[in-house]
């Protein structure tokens, strides 16, 4: 039998600890929130920290939508931009012009400038010539992502987590909650890198990536399940609520 290593950060849980005072069937009957004792309290803190990381990651896209929804910028040496630079003497005037806003990548106003993943007008002009934006069918308030496209992305950003939450529970029962949580975090991190390289004009691709990012929201299930396996029935509700609540900070 393995020897217990004493200390708040190094203690190893063994069979002799199964029914000692303060435990019932190997589960803690009390919670010490500021303890990192293995395995129960360490598992508690790992569970809520993992959920916090996932929730922060999952919620990171909506605050950026005012910029992401903007149209793609034209190359600054594009004839349209050169004409705009000659017409306007400051970026403020350019950013509010229906055409010259495509040459103002540093504008902070959500209603002006460019730099998002909306339509790539450089490609459109290259194919169709120097037609005006209205002749392309783009109104001034429709240069970037449309409200319908944003609504679809928000819907997909929730749909993914609903589906995976129904799946991650049975998976956790089969392979263990710690392994399932680790795999979930690893797989969910991939679209976080992909969304940084979504090309301009690929709104469908952007929304698809949001669907896969939303998978990490199912870590709520692994967080509560992990807590339920570590604490006895007299405190399991408090453990689950604290882990889920701290994860939502």
XYZ file of C-alpha atoms in Angstrom:
249
model
C 0.000 0.000 0.000
C 1.283 3.467 -0.821
C 2.406 5.708 2.004
C 0.512 8.945 2.647
C 2.690 11.972 1.987
C 1.714 14.644 4.510
C 1.212 18.260 3.498
C -1.638 20.319 2.001
C -0.284 20.041 -1.545
C 1.186 16.531 -1.582
C -1.083 14.232 0.404
C -1.915 11.011 -1.440
C -5.343 9.436 -0.926
C -5.191 5.757 -0.027
C -7.553 2.968 0.998
C -6.903 3.682 4.682
C -8.523 7.088 4.294
C -11.785 5.711 2.917
C -13.887 5.909 6.100
C -11.792 8.047 8.407
C -13.456 10.898 10.352
C -14.714 13.616 8.026
C -15.340 11.203 5.162
C -18.134 8.849 4.192
C -17.529 6.164 1.550
C -14.457 8.050 0.424
C -16.293 11.360 0.026
C -15.762 14.485 2.092
C -18.538 15.465 4.474
C -17.346 19.082 4.706
C -15.853 21.719 2.429
C -12.761 23.801 3.127
C -12.873 26.373 0.349
C -9.343 27.631 0.895
C -7.757 24.182 1.021
C -5.890 22.441 -1.813
C -5.792 19.065 -0.097
C -5.757 16.066 -2.422
C -7.859 14.680 -3.902
C -11.195 16.226 -2.934
C -10.493 19.931 -2.553
C -7.977 19.955 -5.368
C -10.558 18.355 -7.653
C -13.102 20.961 -6.503
C -10.819 23.850 -7.435
C -9.731 22.276 -10.720
C -13.379 21.776 -11.672
C -14.479 25.395 -11.168
C -11.266 26.821 -12.678
C -11.751 24.717 -15.808
C -15.366 25.874 -16.079
C -14.310 29.491 -15.553
C -11.747 29.204 -18.365
C -14.354 27.662 -20.665
C -17.024 30.228 -19.808
C -14.605 33.122 -20.340
C -13.534 31.614 -23.669
C -17.104 30.871 -24.748
C -18.222 34.447 -23.962
C -15.280 36.171 -25.627
C -16.787 36.544 -29.119
C -19.954 38.652 -28.504
C -18.070 41.664 -27.044
C -15.935 41.739 -30.214
C -18.880 41.639 -32.629
C -19.057 45.446 -33.096
C -15.646 45.173 -34.778
C -16.006 41.708 -36.287
C -19.237 42.637 -38.064
C -17.526 45.458 -40.001
C -16.683 44.939 -43.689
C -13.207 43.859 -44.691
C -10.776 46.673 -45.422
C -9.514 47.511 -48.867
C -5.744 47.587 -49.436
C -4.588 51.109 -48.633
C -3.048 51.364 -52.109
C -6.355 50.480 -53.755
C -7.562 53.229 -56.172
C -10.646 53.798 -54.030
C -8.494 54.425 -50.948
C -6.125 56.719 -52.811
C -9.087 58.763 -53.953
C -10.465 58.890 -50.404
C -7.118 60.019 -49.002
C -7.104 62.852 -51.507
C -10.704 63.830 -50.658
C -10.642 63.653 -46.861
C -8.042 65.250 -44.630
C -8.744 63.149 -41.528
C -9.825 59.620 -40.723
C -13.036 60.768 -39.020
C -14.563 61.921 -42.271
C -13.448 58.782 -44.074
C -14.834 56.418 -41.445
C -18.364 57.796 -41.830
C -18.393 57.860 -45.630
C -20.280 54.953 -47.158
C -17.358 53.986 -49.401
C -14.254 55.486 -47.810
C -14.953 53.691 -44.516
C -13.451 50.664 -46.292
C -10.096 52.461 -46.038
C -10.293 53.329 -42.300
C -9.075 50.278 -40.378
C -8.349 52.125 -37.114
C -11.794 53.604 -36.503
C -13.245 52.634 -33.107
C -16.829 53.648 -33.896
C -18.857 50.444 -34.445
C -20.816 52.211 -37.202
C -17.745 53.312 -39.133
C -14.461 52.043 -40.454
C -13.565 48.494 -41.448
C -11.509 45.542 -40.278
C -14.107 42.831 -39.738
C -15.031 39.721 -41.686
C -17.886 41.264 -43.644
C -17.944 41.291 -47.476
C -14.535 41.627 -49.131
C -15.113 44.470 -51.559
C -11.579 44.255 -52.925
C -12.495 40.907 -54.492
C -15.898 42.215 -55.621
C -14.375 45.229 -57.339
C -11.671 43.070 -58.938
C -14.369 40.963 -60.592
C -17.042 43.547 -61.341
C -15.068 46.719 -61.897
C -15.583 50.066 -60.206
C -19.311 49.882 -59.598
C -20.695 51.755 -56.618
C -21.652 49.885 -53.471
C -25.332 50.567 -54.070
C -25.046 49.007 -57.514
C -23.701 45.908 -55.778
C -26.853 45.889 -53.670
C -25.170 47.010 -50.444
C -26.861 49.768 -48.470
C -24.759 51.945 -46.185
C -25.967 50.063 -43.094
C -25.345 46.659 -44.665
C -21.649 46.844 -45.488
C -20.702 44.431 -42.712
C -22.407 41.354 -41.279
C -26.179 41.581 -41.320
C -28.349 41.313 -38.213
C -29.613 37.940 -39.460
C -26.068 36.614 -39.776
C -25.222 37.793 -36.270
C -28.420 36.253 -34.882
C -27.575 32.970 -36.586
C -24.095 33.051 -35.054
C -25.544 33.702 -31.595
C -27.936 30.792 -32.040
C -25.152 28.446 -33.133
C -23.100 29.699 -30.190
C -25.697 28.193 -27.859
C -26.809 25.191 -29.915
C -23.408 23.510 -29.709
C -23.316 23.490 -25.931
C -26.869 22.086 -25.720
C -25.920 19.143 -27.931
C -22.613 18.388 -26.214
C -24.143 18.642 -22.745
C -26.387 15.736 -23.688
C -23.342 13.744 -24.789
C -20.654 14.613 -22.251
C -22.596 13.123 -19.325
C -22.648 9.529 -20.619
C -19.046 9.913 -21.798
C -18.025 10.956 -18.282
C -19.755 7.877 -16.888
C -17.743 5.660 -19.218
C -14.226 7.137 -19.108
C -14.318 9.238 -15.940
C -15.080 12.892 -15.396
C -11.451 14.026 -15.147
C -10.474 12.543 -18.497
C -13.661 13.702 -20.219
C -13.170 17.245 -18.909
C -9.551 17.295 -20.079
C -10.499 16.050 -23.543
C -13.322 18.586 -23.758
C -10.969 21.467 -22.966
C -8.402 20.213 -25.454
C -10.884 19.759 -28.319
C -12.697 23.033 -27.595
C -9.464 25.017 -27.698
C -8.872 24.212 -31.377
C -11.619 26.482 -32.823
C -10.256 29.287 -30.649
C -7.134 29.281 -32.814
C -9.110 28.771 -36.024
C -11.380 31.794 -35.467
C -8.305 34.056 -35.561
C -7.603 33.120 -39.182
C -11.124 33.116 -40.648
C -10.698 35.015 -43.954
C -12.649 38.140 -44.808
C -16.058 37.512 -46.284
C -16.359 34.031 -44.753
C -19.279 34.791 -42.483
C -20.571 31.221 -42.725
C -17.177 29.907 -41.664
C -17.080 32.351 -38.759
C -20.486 31.207 -37.507
C -19.478 27.561 -37.914
C -16.438 28.152 -35.715
C -18.686 29.762 -33.098
C -20.702 26.542 -33.055
C -17.613 24.509 -32.201
C -16.427 27.045 -29.617
C -19.744 26.653 -27.812
C -18.879 23.032 -27.059
C -16.805 24.224 -24.121
C -19.986 25.426 -22.414
C -20.758 21.791 -21.632
C -17.953 21.885 -19.057
C -20.761 22.912 -16.704
C -21.792 19.257 -16.702
C -18.315 17.943 -15.891
C -17.899 20.576 -13.175
C -21.055 19.595 -11.297
C -20.466 15.886 -11.888
C -16.898 16.135 -10.596
C -18.108 17.828 -7.414
C -20.833 15.231 -6.894
C -18.256 12.442 -6.967
C -16.026 14.119 -4.382
C -18.477 15.185 -1.662
C -21.011 13.394 0.477
C -24.752 13.955 0.229
C -24.836 16.429 3.124
C -22.639 18.972 1.246
C -22.790 17.871 -2.388
C -25.365 20.558 -3.209
C -23.148 23.283 -1.771
C -20.103 21.887 -3.584
C -21.891 21.766 -6.936
C -23.403 25.233 -6.517
C -20.076 26.760 -5.443
C -18.136 25.152 -8.289
C -20.711 26.199 -10.892
C -21.107 29.662 -9.375
C -17.398 30.383 -9.169
C -17.003 29.162 -12.707
C -19.480 31.840 -13.799
C -17.568 34.709 -12.198
